[in-house]
CSV table of C-alpha atoms and ligand atoms in Angstrom, one decimal:
chain,number,residue,atom,x,y,z
A,306,MET,CA,25.3,0.4,20.3
A,307,ALA,CA,26.8,1.1,16.8
A,308,ASN,CA,24.0,-0.5,14.8
A,309,GLY,CA,21.4,1.2,17.0
A,310,SER,CA,18.9,1.8,14.3
A,311,GLN,CA,18.9,-1.9,13.2
A,312,ALA,CA,18.4,-3.5,16.6
A,313,PRO,CA,14.8,-3.9,17.7
A,314,LEU,CA,13.5,-0.8,19.4
A,315,LYS,CA,12.8,-1.8,23.0
A,316,VAL,CA,9.8,0.0,24.6
A,317,LEU,CA,8.5,-0.4,28.1
A,318,PHE,CA,4.9,0.8,28.2
A,319,LEU,CA,3.3,1.6,31.6
A,320,ALA,CA,-0.3,2.4,32.3
A,321,SER,CA,-2.7,2.0,35.2
A,322,GLU,CA,-5.3,0.2,33.1
A,323,ALA,CA,-5.5,-1.6,29.8
A,324,GLU,CA,-8.3,-3.5,28.1
A,325,PRO,CA,-9.1,-6.4,28.3
A,326,PHE,CA,-7.6,-6.7,31.7
A,327,TYR,CA,-9.0,-3.5,33.2
A,328,LYS,CA,-11.1,-0.7,31.8
A,329,VAL,CA,-12.4,2.3,33.7
A,330,GLY,CA,-12.0,5.1,31.1
A,331,GLY,CA,-10.4,6.1,27.9
A,332,LEU,CA,-6.9,5.3,29.1
A,333,GLY,CA,-7.9,1.6,29.2
A,334,ASP,CA,-8.9,1.7,25.5
A,335,TYR,CA,-5.7,3.5,24.7
A,336,ALA,CA,-3.4,1.2,26.5
A,337,GLY,CA,-5.3,-1.9,25.4
A,338,SER,CA,-5.1,-1.0,21.7
A,339,LEU,CA,-2.0,1.2,21.0
A,340,PRO,CA,0.8,-1.4,21.8
A,341,ALA,CA,-0.6,-3.9,19.2
A,342,ALA,CA,-1.1,-1.0,16.7
A,343,LEU,CA,2.6,0.0,17.2
A,344,ARG,CA,3.7,-3.5,16.7
A,345,ALA,CA,1.6,-3.9,13.5
A,346,VAL,CA,2.9,-0.7,12.0
A,347,ALA,CA,6.6,-1.5,12.9
A,348,GLU,CA,6.2,-4.9,11.3
A,349,LYS,CA,4.8,-3.4,8.2
A,350,GLU,CA,7.7,-1.1,8.0
A,351,GLY,CA,10.2,-3.9,8.6
A,352,ARG,CA,11.6,-2.2,11.6
A,353,PRO,CA,11.4,-4.6,14.6
A,354,LEU,CA,9.8,-3.4,17.8
A,355,ASP,CA,10.2,-5.2,21.1
A,356,MET,CA,7.3,-3.9,23.0
A,357,ARG,CA,6.5,-4.9,26.6
A,358,VAL,CA,3.7,-3.6,28.8
A,359,ALA,CA,3.7,-3.5,32.6
A,360,LEU,CA,0.5,-2.9,34.5
A,361,PRO,CA,-0.3,-3.0,38.2
A,362,PHE,CA,-1.9,-6.2,39.3
A,363,HIS,CA,-5.3,-4.9,40.5
A,364,GLN,CA,-7.5,-7.4,42.4
A,365,SER,CA,-10.4,-6.6,40.1
A,366,ILE,CA,-8.7,-8.0,37.0
A,367,ALA,CA,-11.3,-8.9,34.4
A,368,VAL,CA,-9.6,-12.0,33.0
A,369,ASP,CA,-8.6,-15.2,34.8
A,370,PRO,CA,-5.1,-14.8,35.9
A,371,SER,CA,-4.5,-18.4,36.9
A,372,GLY,CA,-2.4,-19.0,33.8
A,373,PHE,CA,0.0,-16.0,34.4
A,374,LYS,CA,3.6,-17.1,35.0
A,375,LYS,CA,5.7,-15.7,37.8
A,376,ALA,CA,8.4,-13.5,36.1
A,377,ALA,CA,10.3,-11.9,38.9
A,378,HIS,CA,10.5,-11.0,42.5
A,379,LEU,CA,10.9,-7.3,42.9
A,380,THR,CA,12.4,-5.3,45.8
A,381,VAL,CA,12.2,-1.5,46.0
A,382,PRO,CA,14.2,0.3,48.6
A,383,LYS,CA,12.4,2.6,50.9
A,384,ARG,CA,13.8,5.3,53.2
A,385,ARG,CA,13.5,2.6,55.9
A,386,GLY,CA,13.6,-1.0,54.8
A,387,THR,CA,12.2,-2.2,51.5
A,388,ALA,CA,8.9,-2.9,49.7
A,389,LYS,CA,8.5,-6.2,47.9
A,390,GLY,CA,6.4,-7.5,45.1
A,391,ILE,CA,6.0,-10.0,42.4
A,392,ALA,CA,5.7,-9.6,38.6
A,393,PHE,CA,3.6,-12.1,36.7
A,394,GLN,CA,3.6,-12.4,32.9
A,395,THR,CA,1.1,-13.3,30.2
A,396,THR,CA,1.0,-12.7,26.5
A,397,PHE,CA,-1.7,-10.7,24.7
A,398,ASN,CA,-1.7,-9.9,21.0
A,399,ASN,CA,1.8,-11.4,20.9
A,400,ILE,CA,3.0,-8.8,23.4
A,401,PRO,CA,4.4,-9.7,26.8
A,402,PHE,CA,2.2,-8.1,29.5
A,403,TYR,CA,3.6,-8.0,33.1
A,404,PHE,CA,1.5,-7.5,36.2
A,405,ILE,CA,3.2,-6.0,39.2
A,406,ARG,CA,1.7,-6.8,42.6
A,407,ARG,CA,2.9,-5.3,45.8
A,408,SER,CA,3.1,-7.8,48.6
A,409,GLY,CA,1.5,-7.4,52.0
A,410,LYS,CA,-1.2,-5.1,53.2
A,411,ALA,CA,-0.1,-2.1,51.1
A,412,GLY,CA,-0.7,-4.1,47.9
A,413,GLY,CA,-4.2,-5.4,48.5
A,414,PHE,CA,-6.7,-3.0,47.1
A,415,GLU,CA,-9.9,-3.8,45.3
A,416,ARG,CA,-10.4,-0.7,43.3
A,417,ILE,CA,-8.4,0.5,40.3
A,418,TYR,CA,-8.7,4.1,41.4
A,419,SER,CA,-9.4,4.6,45.1
A,420,PRO,CA,-11.1,7.7,46.6
A,421,ASP,CA,-8.3,7.5,49.2
A,422,PRO,CA,-5.1,9.1,47.7
A,423,LEU,CA,-2.9,7.2,50.1
A,424,GLN,CA,-4.1,3.8,48.9
A,425,ASP,CA,-3.5,4.8,45.3
A,426,ALA,CA,-0.1,6.2,46.3
A,427,ARG,CA,1.0,3.0,48.0
A,428,LYS,CA,0.0,1.0,44.9
A,429,TYR,CA,1.1,3.3,42.0
A,430,ILE,CA,4.3,4.7,43.4
A,431,PHE,CA,5.5,1.2,44.2
A,432,TYR,CA,4.3,0.0,40.8
A,433,SER,CA,6.2,2.9,39.0
A,434,LEU,CA,9.5,2.2,40.9
A,435,ALA,CA,9.1,-1.6,40.6
A,436,SER,CA,8.6,-1.4,36.8
A,437,LEU,CA,12.2,-0.3,36.5
A,438,ARG,CA,13.3,-3.1,38.8
A,439,LEU,CA,11.4,-5.5,36.5
A,440,ALA,CA,13.4,-4.4,33.4
A,441,GLU,CA,16.6,-5.1,35.4
A,442,ALA,CA,15.3,-8.4,36.6
A,443,LEU,CA,14.6,-9.4,33.0
A,444,ASP,CA,18.0,-8.0,32.0
A,445,TRP,CA,16.2,-6.1,29.3
A,446,GLN,CA,17.4,-2.6,28.8
A,447,PRO,CA,14.5,-0.4,27.3
A,448,ASP,CA,15.4,2.2,24.7
A,449,ILE,CA,12.2,4.0,25.6
A,450,LEU,CA,10.1,4.3,28.7
A,451,HIS,CA,6.6,5.3,27.6
A,452,ALA,CA,4.6,6.2,30.7
A,453,ASN,CA,1.0,7.3,30.9
A,454,ASP,CA,-0.5,9.8,33.4
A,455,TRP,CA,0.4,10.3,37.1
A,456,HIS,CA,0.1,6.6,38.0
A,457,ALA,CA,3.3,5.8,36.0
A,458,ALA,CA,5.0,9.2,36.1
A,459,VAL,CA,7.3,8.4,39.1
A,460,ALA,CA,9.0,5.8,36.8
A,461,VAL,CA,10.1,8.7,34.6
A,462,HIS,CA,11.3,10.7,37.5
A,463,GLN,CA,13.3,7.7,38.9
A,464,LEU,CA,14.8,6.9,35.5
A,465,LYS,CA,16.2,10.4,35.4
A,466,ARG,CA,17.7,10.0,38.9
A,467,LEU,CA,19.2,6.6,38.1
A,468,ALA,CA,20.6,7.3,34.6
A,469,PRO,CA,23.8,9.1,35.6
A,470,VAL,CA,24.7,6.5,38.3
A,471,HIS,CA,23.3,3.3,36.9
A,472,PRO,CA,24.7,2.2,33.5
A,473,PHE,CA,21.7,-0.1,33.0
A,474,PHE,CA,19.5,2.9,32.3
A,475,ARG,CA,22.1,5.2,30.8
A,476,ASP,CA,20.6,5.0,27.3
A,477,THR,CA,16.9,4.8,28.2
A,478,ARG,CA,14.9,7.9,27.1
A,479,SER,CA,11.4,8.7,28.4
A,480,LEU,CA,8.1,9.8,27.0
A,481,LEU,CA,5.3,10.9,29.4
A,482,VAL,CA,1.8,11.0,27.9
A,483,VAL,CA,-0.8,13.3,29.4
A,484,HIS,CA,-4.3,12.0,29.2
A,485,ASN,CA,-5.9,14.2,31.8
A,486,LEU,CA,-3.8,17.0,33.3
A,487,PRO,CA,-5.8,17.8,36.4
A,488,TYR,CA,-5.2,14.3,37.8
A,489,MET,CA,-1.7,14.8,39.2
A,490,GLY,CA,-1.6,12.4,42.1
A,491,GLY,CA,-2.0,14.9,44.9
A,492,GLY,CA,-2.1,13.8,48.5
A,493,THR,CA,0.7,11.2,48.0
A,494,GLU,CA,3.5,13.2,49.6
A,495,ASP,CA,3.9,10.9,52.6
A,496,VAL,CA,4.4,7.9,50.4
A,497,LEU,CA,6.8,9.7,48.1
A,498,ASN,CA,8.7,10.5,51.3
A,499,GLU,CA,8.6,6.9,52.4
A,500,PHE,CA,10.3,5.9,49.2
A,501,GLY,CA,12.9,8.6,49.6
A,502,LEU,CA,11.8,10.6,46.6
A,503,PRO,CA,12.6,14.3,47.2
A,504,PRO,CA,10.6,17.2,45.8
A,505,VAL,CA,11.8,18.5,42.4
A,506,ASP,CA,12.4,22.0,41.0
A,507,ALA,CA,12.3,23.3,37.5
A,508,GLU,CA,11.8,26.5,35.5
A,509,GLY,CA,8.2,27.6,35.6
A,510,LEU,CA,7.2,24.9,38.2
A,511,PRO,CA,5.0,26.5,40.9
A,512,ALA,CA,5.9,25.6,44.5
A,513,TRP,CA,2.8,23.4,45.0
A,514,GLY,CA,3.9,21.2,42.1
A,515,ARG,CA,7.2,20.2,43.5
A,516,HIS,CA,6.0,17.0,45.1
A,517,PHE,CA,3.3,15.6,42.8
A,518,PRO,CA,3.9,12.4,40.9
A,519,LEU,CA,2.7,13.9,37.6
A,520,THR,CA,4.7,17.0,37.8
A,521,MET,CA,7.8,15.1,39.0
A,522,GLY,CA,7.5,13.0,35.8
A,523,LEU,CA,6.9,16.0,33.6
A,524,VAL,CA,10.0,17.7,34.9
A,525,ALA,CA,12.1,14.6,34.2
A,526,ALA,CA,10.6,13.5,30.8
A,527,ASP,CA,12.7,13.7,27.7
A,528,HIS,CA,9.4,14.3,25.8
A,529,ILE,CA,5.9,15.1,26.8
A,530,ALA,CA,2.9,14.2,24.6
A,531,ALA,CA,-0.7,15.1,24.9
A,532,VAL,CA,-3.4,12.9,23.4
A,533,SER,CA,-4.4,15.4,20.7
A,534,PRO,CA,-2.8,18.4,19.0
A,535,SER,CA,-5.3,20.8,20.4
A,536,TYR,CA,-4.8,19.5,23.9
A,537,ALA,CA,-1.1,20.0,23.6
A,538,GLN,CA,-1.9,23.7,22.7
A,539,GLU,CA,-4.4,24.0,25.5
A,540,LEU,CA,-1.8,22.9,28.1
A,541,LEU,CA,-0.3,26.3,27.3
A,542,SER,CA,-3.5,28.2,28.2
A,543,ASP,CA,-4.8,29.4,31.5
A,544,GLU,CA,-8.1,27.7,31.0
A,545,PHE,CA,-6.7,24.2,30.6
A,546,GLY,CA,-3.1,24.4,31.9
A,547,SER,CA,-3.9,23.7,35.6
A,548,GLY,CA,-1.4,26.3,36.8
A,549,LEU,CA,1.5,24.8,34.8
A,550,VAL,CA,1.4,27.1,31.8
A,551,LYS,CA,4.8,28.6,32.5
A,552,PHE,CA,6.3,25.2,33.0
A,553,PHE,CA,4.9,23.9,29.7
A,554,GLU,CA,6.1,27.0,28.0
A,555,SER,CA,9.6,26.2,29.1
A,556,ARG,CA,9.1,22.7,27.5
A,557,ARG,CA,7.5,23.9,24.2
A,558,GLU,CA,10.2,22.2,22.1
A,559,ARG,CA,9.6,18.9,23.8
A,560,LEU,CA,5.8,18.9,23.8
A,561,SER,CA,3.7,17.5,21.1
A,562,GLY,CA,0.1,16.3,20.5
A,563,ILE,CA,-0.7,12.9,19.0
A,564,LEU,CA,-4.3,12.0,18.4
A,565,ASN,CA,-5.6,8.7,19.7
A,566,GLY,CA,-7.1,6.1,17.4
A,567,ILE,CA,-9.9,3.7,18.1
A,568,ASP,CA,-10.2,0.0,17.6
A,569,THR,CA,-11.9,0.1,14.2
A,570,HIS,CA,-12.6,-3.6,14.3
A,571,LEU,CA,-14.5,-3.5,17.5
A,572,TRP,CA,-16.4,-0.4,16.4
A,573,ASP,CA,-17.7,-1.2,13.0
A,574,PRO,CA,-21.4,-1.0,12.1
A,575,ARG,CA,-20.8,-3.3,9.2
A,576,THR,CA,-19.8,-6.3,11.4
A,577,ASP,CA,-20.9,-5.3,14.9
A,578,SER,CA,-22.5,-8.4,16.5
A,579,HIS,CA,-24.2,-6.4,19.3
A,580,ILE,CA,-26.6,-4.5,17.0
A,581,PRO,CA,-29.7,-5.9,15.3
A,582,GLU,CA,-29.0,-4.6,11.8
A,583,ASN,CA,-25.5,-4.1,10.3
A,584,TYR,CA,-25.1,-1.2,8.0
A,585,SER,CA,-22.5,1.0,6.3
A,586,ALA,CA,-22.2,4.4,4.6
A,587,ASP,CA,-23.6,2.7,1.5
A,588,SER,CA,-26.6,1.2,3.2
A,589,LEU,CA,-27.6,4.0,5.6
A,590,GLU,CA,-31.3,3.1,5.1
A,591,ARG,CA,-30.8,0.2,7.4
A,592,LYS,CA,-29.6,2.3,10.3
A,593,PRO,CA,-33.2,3.3,11.4
A,594,LEU,CA,-34.0,-0.4,12.0
A,595,ASN,CA,-31.6,-0.2,14.9
A,596,LYS,CA,-33.5,2.8,16.2
A,597,ALA,CA,-36.8,1.0,15.9
A,598,SER,CA,-35.5,-1.9,17.9
A,599,LEU,CA,-33.9,0.2,20.6
A,600,LEU,CA,-37.0,2.4,21.1
A,601,GLN,CA,-38.9,-0.8,21.6
A,602,THR,CA,-36.3,-2.2,24.1
A,603,LEU,CA,-36.4,1.1,26.0
A,604,GLY,CA,-40.2,1.3,26.0
A,605,LEU,CA,-40.3,4.6,24.0
A,606,PRO,CA,-42.9,5.3,21.4
A,607,PRO,CA,-41.9,3.7,18.0
A,608,ASP,CA,-41.5,6.9,16.1
A,609,THR,CA,-38.3,6.6,14.1
A,610,GLU,CA,-38.8,10.0,12.4
A,611,ARG,CA,-38.1,11.7,15.8
A,612,PRO,CA,-34.4,12.4,16.3
A,613,LEU,CA,-32.8,10.2,19.0
A,614,LEU,CA,-30.2,12.0,21.1
A,615,VAL,CA,-27.7,9.8,22.8
A,616,ALA,CA,-25.1,10.4,25.6
A,617,ILE,CA,-22.7,7.7,26.7
A,618,THR,CA,-20.5,9.2,29.3
A,619,ARG,CA,-19.2,9.3,32.8
A,620,LEU,CA,-21.6,11.5,34.8
A,621,ASP,CA,-19.1,14.1,36.0
A,622,VAL,CA,-18.4,17.7,35.7
A,623,GLN,CA,-15.6,17.3,33.1
A,624,LYS,CA,-18.1,15.8,30.7
A,625,GLY,CA,-20.5,18.8,31.0
A,626,VAL,CA,-23.5,16.6,31.7
A,627,ASP,CA,-25.1,19.5,33.7
A,628,LEU,CA,-25.5,21.3,30.3
A,629,ILE,CA,-27.6,18.4,29.1
A,630,LEU,CA,-29.7,18.5,32.3
A,631,SER,CA,-30.4,22.2,31.9
A,632,ALA,CA,-30.8,22.3,28.1
A,633,MET,CA,-33.3,19.5,27.6
A,634,PRO,CA,-36.3,21.0,29.5
A,635,ALA,CA,-35.7,24.3,27.7
A,636,LEU,CA,-35.9,22.5,24.4
A,637,LYS,CA,-39.0,20.5,25.3
A,638,ASP,CA,-41.1,22.0,22.5
A,639,LEU,CA,-38.9,20.5,19.8
A,640,PRO,CA,-39.2,16.8,18.9
A,641,TRP,CA,-36.5,14.5,20.3
A,642,ASN,CA,-36.0,11.4,22.4
A,643,LEU,CA,-33.0,11.1,24.7
A,644,ALA,CA,-31.1,7.9,25.8
A,645,VAL,CA,-28.4,8.3,28.4
A,646,LEU,CA,-26.0,5.6,29.4
A,647,GLY,CA,-23.4,6.1,32.2
A,648,SER,CA,-22.7,6.3,35.8
A,649,GLY,CA,-20.8,8.6,38.0
A,650,SER,CA,-21.4,11.2,40.7
A,651,PRO,CA,-24.5,10.4,42.8
A,652,GLY,CA,-25.8,13.9,42.4
A,653,TYR,CA,-25.9,13.7,38.6
A,654,GLU,CA,-27.3,10.2,38.8
A,655,ARG,CA,-30.2,11.5,40.7
A,656,ASP,CA,-30.6,14.5,38.4
A,657,PHE,CA,-30.8,12.2,35.4
A,658,SER,CA,-33.4,10.0,37.1
A,659,ASP,CA,-35.4,13.1,37.7
A,660,LEU,CA,-35.1,14.1,34.1
A,661,GLN,CA,-36.5,10.7,33.1
A,662,ALA,CA,-39.3,11.2,35.6
A,663,ALA,CA,-40.1,14.6,34.2
A,664,PHE,CA,-40.2,13.3,30.6
A,665,PRO,CA,-41.3,9.7,30.9
A,666,GLY,CA,-42.4,9.4,27.2
A,667,ARG,CA,-39.1,10.6,25.8
A,668,VAL,CA,-36.1,10.1,28.2
A,669,ARG,CA,-34.4,6.9,29.2
A,670,VAL,CA,-31.5,6.8,31.6
A,671,SER,CA,-29.4,3.7,32.3
A,672,LEU,CA,-27.1,4.3,35.2
A,673,GLU,CA,-24.5,1.7,34.5
A,674,PHE,CA,-21.5,0.7,32.4
A,675,ASN,CA,-23.0,-1.6,29.7
A,676,SER,CA,-20.9,-2.2,26.6
A,677,HIS,CA,-23.6,-4.2,24.8
A,678,LEU,CA,-26.1,-1.3,25.2
A,679,ALA,CA,-23.4,1.2,24.2
A,680,HIS,CA,-23.0,-0.5,20.8
A,681,GLN,CA,-26.8,-0.4,20.3
A,682,LEU,CA,-27.0,3.3,21.3
A,683,TYR,CA,-24.3,4.3,18.8
A,684,ALA,CA,-26.1,2.3,16.1
A,685,ALA,CA,-29.6,3.7,16.9
A,686,GLY,CA,-28.6,7.3,17.7
A,687,ASP,CA,-28.9,10.3,15.4
A,688,ILE,CA,-27.2,12.9,17.5
A,689,PHE,CA,-24.5,12.3,20.0
A,690,LEU,CA,-24.2,14.8,23.0
A,691,MET,CA,-20.7,15.5,24.2
A,692,PRO,CA,-20.6,18.9,25.8
A,693,SER,CA,-17.3,18.3,27.7
A,694,ARG,CA,-15.7,21.2,29.5
A,695,TYR,CA,-12.4,19.8,28.5
A,696,GLU,CA,-11.6,16.7,26.5
A,697,PRO,CA,-7.9,15.7,26.0
A,698,CYS,CA,-8.9,13.4,23.2
A,699,GLY,CA,-12.3,11.7,23.6
A,700,LEU,CA,-13.0,8.4,21.9
A,701,SER,CA,-16.8,8.2,21.9
A,702,GLN,CA,-17.3,11.1,19.4
A,703,MET,CA,-15.1,9.1,17.0
A,704,ILE,CA,-17.1,5.9,17.6
A,705,ALA,CA,-20.4,7.9,17.2
A,706,MET,CA,-19.3,9.3,13.8
A,707,ARG,CA,-18.3,5.8,12.6
A,708,TYR,CA,-21.9,4.8,13.4
A,709,GLY,CA,-23.4,7.9,11.6
A,710,CYS,CA,-24.5,9.5,14.8
A,711,LEU,CA,-23.4,13.1,14.5
A,712,PRO,CA,-21.8,14.7,17.6
A,713,VAL,CA,-22.7,18.0,19.2
A,714,ALA,CA,-19.6,18.8,21.2
A,715,ARG,CA,-17.7,21.6,22.7
A,716,ALA,CA,-14.8,22.8,20.5
A,717,VAL,CA,-12.0,21.7,22.8
A,718,GLY,CA,-9.1,19.2,22.7
A,719,GLY,CA,-9.6,16.1,20.7
A,720,LEU,CA,-13.2,17.1,19.9
A,721,ARG,CA,-12.0,20.1,18.0
A,722,ASP,CA,-9.5,17.9,16.2
A,723,THR,CA,-11.9,15.2,15.1
A,724,ILE,CA,-15.2,17.0,14.4
A,725,GLN,CA,-15.7,19.4,11.5
A,726,ASP,CA,-18.5,21.9,11.9
A,727,VAL,CA,-17.9,24.4,9.0
A,728,PRO,CA,-18.3,24.7,6.1
A,729,ALA,CA,-21.7,23.0,6.1
A,730,ASP,CA,-20.8,20.9,3.0
A,731,ALA,CA,-17.8,19.4,4.9
A,732,ARG,CA,-19.7,19.0,8.2
A,733,THR,CA,-19.3,15.9,10.3
A,734,GLY,CA,-20.8,17.3,13.5
A,735,TYR,CA,-21.6,20.4,15.5
A,736,LEU,CA,-19.2,22.4,17.7
A,737,PHE,CA,-19.9,25.1,20.1
A,738,ALA,CA,-17.5,27.5,21.8
A,739,ASP,CA,-18.5,28.1,25.4
A,740,ALA,CA,-19.2,25.7,28.2
A,741,ASP,CA,-22.7,27.2,28.9
A,742,GLU,CA,-26.2,26.2,28.3
A,743,ALA,CA,-26.9,28.9,25.7
A,744,SER,CA,-24.0,27.9,23.5
A,745,PHE,CA,-24.8,24.2,23.8
A,746,SER,CA,-28.5,24.6,23.1
A,747,ARG,CA,-27.8,26.8,20.1
A,748,ALA,CA,-25.7,24.0,18.5
A,749,LEU,CA,-28.2,21.4,19.5
A,750,ARG,CA,-31.0,23.4,18.0
A,751,SER,CA,-29.2,23.7,14.7
A,752,ALA,CA,-28.5,20.0,14.6
A,753,LEU,CA,-32.2,19.3,15.3
A,754,ALA,CA,-33.2,21.7,12.5
A,755,ASP,CA,-30.7,20.1,10.1
A,756,PHE,CA,-32.0,16.6,10.9
A,757,GLY,CA,-35.2,17.5,9.1
A,758,ASN,CA,-33.2,18.2,5.9
A,759,ARG,CA,-32.7,14.5,5.0
A,760,LYS,CA,-30.3,14.9,2.1
A,761,ALA,CA,-27.8,17.2,3.8
A,762,TRP,CA,-28.1,15.1,6.9
A,763,GLN,CA,-27.3,11.9,5.1
A,764,ALA,CA,-24.4,13.5,3.3
A,765,ALA,CA,-22.9,14.6,6.7
A,766,GLN,CA,-23.4,11.0,8.0
A,767,VAL,CA,-21.6,9.6,5.1
A,768,ARG,CA,-18.7,12.0,5.5
A,769,ALA,CA,-18.6,11.2,9.3
A,770,MET,CA,-18.6,7.5,8.7
A,771,ARG,CA,-15.9,7.5,6.0
A,772,GLN,CA,-13.2,9.1,8.2
A,773,ASP,CA,-10.2,7.1,9.2
A,774,PHE,CA,-10.0,6.9,13.0
A,775,SER,CA,-7.7,3.9,13.1
A,776,TRP,CA,-4.5,4.0,15.0
A,777,GLU,CA,-2.3,3.7,11.9
A,778,GLN,CA,-1.2,7.3,11.4
A,779,SER,CA,-0.8,8.0,15.1
A,780,ALA,CA,1.1,4.8,15.7
A,781,ARG,CA,3.5,6.0,13.0
A,782,ARG,CA,4.0,9.2,14.8
A,783,TYR,CA,4.7,7.5,18.1
A,784,LEU,CA,7.3,5.3,16.4
A,785,ASP,CA,9.0,8.3,14.8
A,786,LEU,CA,9.1,10.0,18.2
A,787,TYR,CA,10.6,6.8,19.8
A,788,ARG,CA,13.2,6.7,17.1
A,789,GLU,CA,14.1,10.4,17.5
A,790,LEU,CA,14.4,9.9,21.2
A,791,ARG,CA,16.6,6.9,20.8
A,792,THR,CA,19.0,8.7,18.5
A,793,GLU,CA,19.3,11.5,21.0
A,794,GLY,CA,19.9,8.9,23.7
A,795,LYS,CA,23.0,7.4,22.1
B,1076,LIG,C1,-8.7,10.5,29.4
B,1076,LIG,C2,-9.2,11.8,28.7
B,1076,LIG,C3,-9.9,11.5,27.4
B,1076,LIG,C4,-8.9,10.6,26.5
B,1076,LIG,C5,-8.5,9.4,27.3
B,1076,LIG,C6,-7.5,8.5,26.5
B,1076,LIG,O1,-9.7,9.7,29.8
B,1076,LIG,O2,-10.2,12.4,29.5
B,1076,LIG,O3,-10.2,12.6,26.7
B,1076,LIG,O4,-9.6,10.2,25.3
B,1076,LIG,O5,-7.8,9.8,28.5
B,1076,LIG,O6,-6.4,9.3,26.1
């Protein structure tokens, strides 16, 4: 197209979950908020963006789908026969959202992520392939395919296969965003075979990676983005590169890191309707009222001078929650209370219940996903515990800082990019280097010691709260990247 830069940029955005339709983890926040942020920035710049989002149609959808309209019947060829499905459409934030459902037994699964890789394979590989069929059915040629994580990566792979033989996709360029590298979609080989998708090969790709949805997408992608600049660097390191360091090295030129934003309207202590007392960096003296109220709700002694530690997290090994479990008893001679909110592995759930039983006067554990309580904990908390072993971006540390709850976190990925530890007069939180108890407790001890120094502590809270964690800057970076890719594609 000669006037390519004037025509609206058409972006097909694929993700396994997006709020408010589905939310399991950070990807749901990302996919729920980025498309609208992209649209808003593009509008501001006067450069039109035609953004469309396609999600799988999970049975556990959180909104009433009865108003969705049928948009297309989709047929995906298999090695033998075909797989069929239907796409439904609704509009959210002025953006068309499509929901792709596979027909028949292979499409009917309750859970968004199943413990059985075959169930996920049947759903997500179909979804990935069908999303391209949807573009064709709508006669809408995307300039950019923006796919997230392994669940959508096969679309990137398929695009690369189709482009040379199928004029419809000749000019479409792809971006694959990595939110969590270790989840590659292993155990799906039989289904890849069913759909006639052969193993791939590429410089630096180990033999085991030839037939994984994520690696197949990474090999085919025109660009790879990680969800923070530090995570992009870490993909090139043995500790975090999951065996793909050589491959990522070969793609260095096409690999970047763009930090996620958060929904700054939803997470705003000035207007948050979930919390008893609204406050801001200018009225920090009101924040302890939230603590007083929460201590009462949780049945803890009403001592607001005592620092309240908060952890809101999935209880799994990535999040380093074992470090919390082992550090707290060792720090029992210091004053603190601890409130934990989250669910996850049964072993950790038991361990946290045991911790509460061992410290009934100072520990409260809620083994659930409870968004209302999460808001209250951010508002009440003084110190936010986030000792993640790895953290591609992480959203809760940013939310915590906006609420003046200073994080103690491992210096990895997005935690390192959003939290400033030194110098002390620029501090917004506490970082530690190694994923072990000694390193974590040292950082936590110094946070607890600083909490007693009211003036310096409040100065750090004010700095933390005044940071800009909105999507605006990062949305601009994604738009620039889309435009660069489109220019290359012509
Ligand atoms: C994954 C990562 C997390 C990131 C989120 C959104 O859940 O583990 O660090 O914030 O994706 O990109």
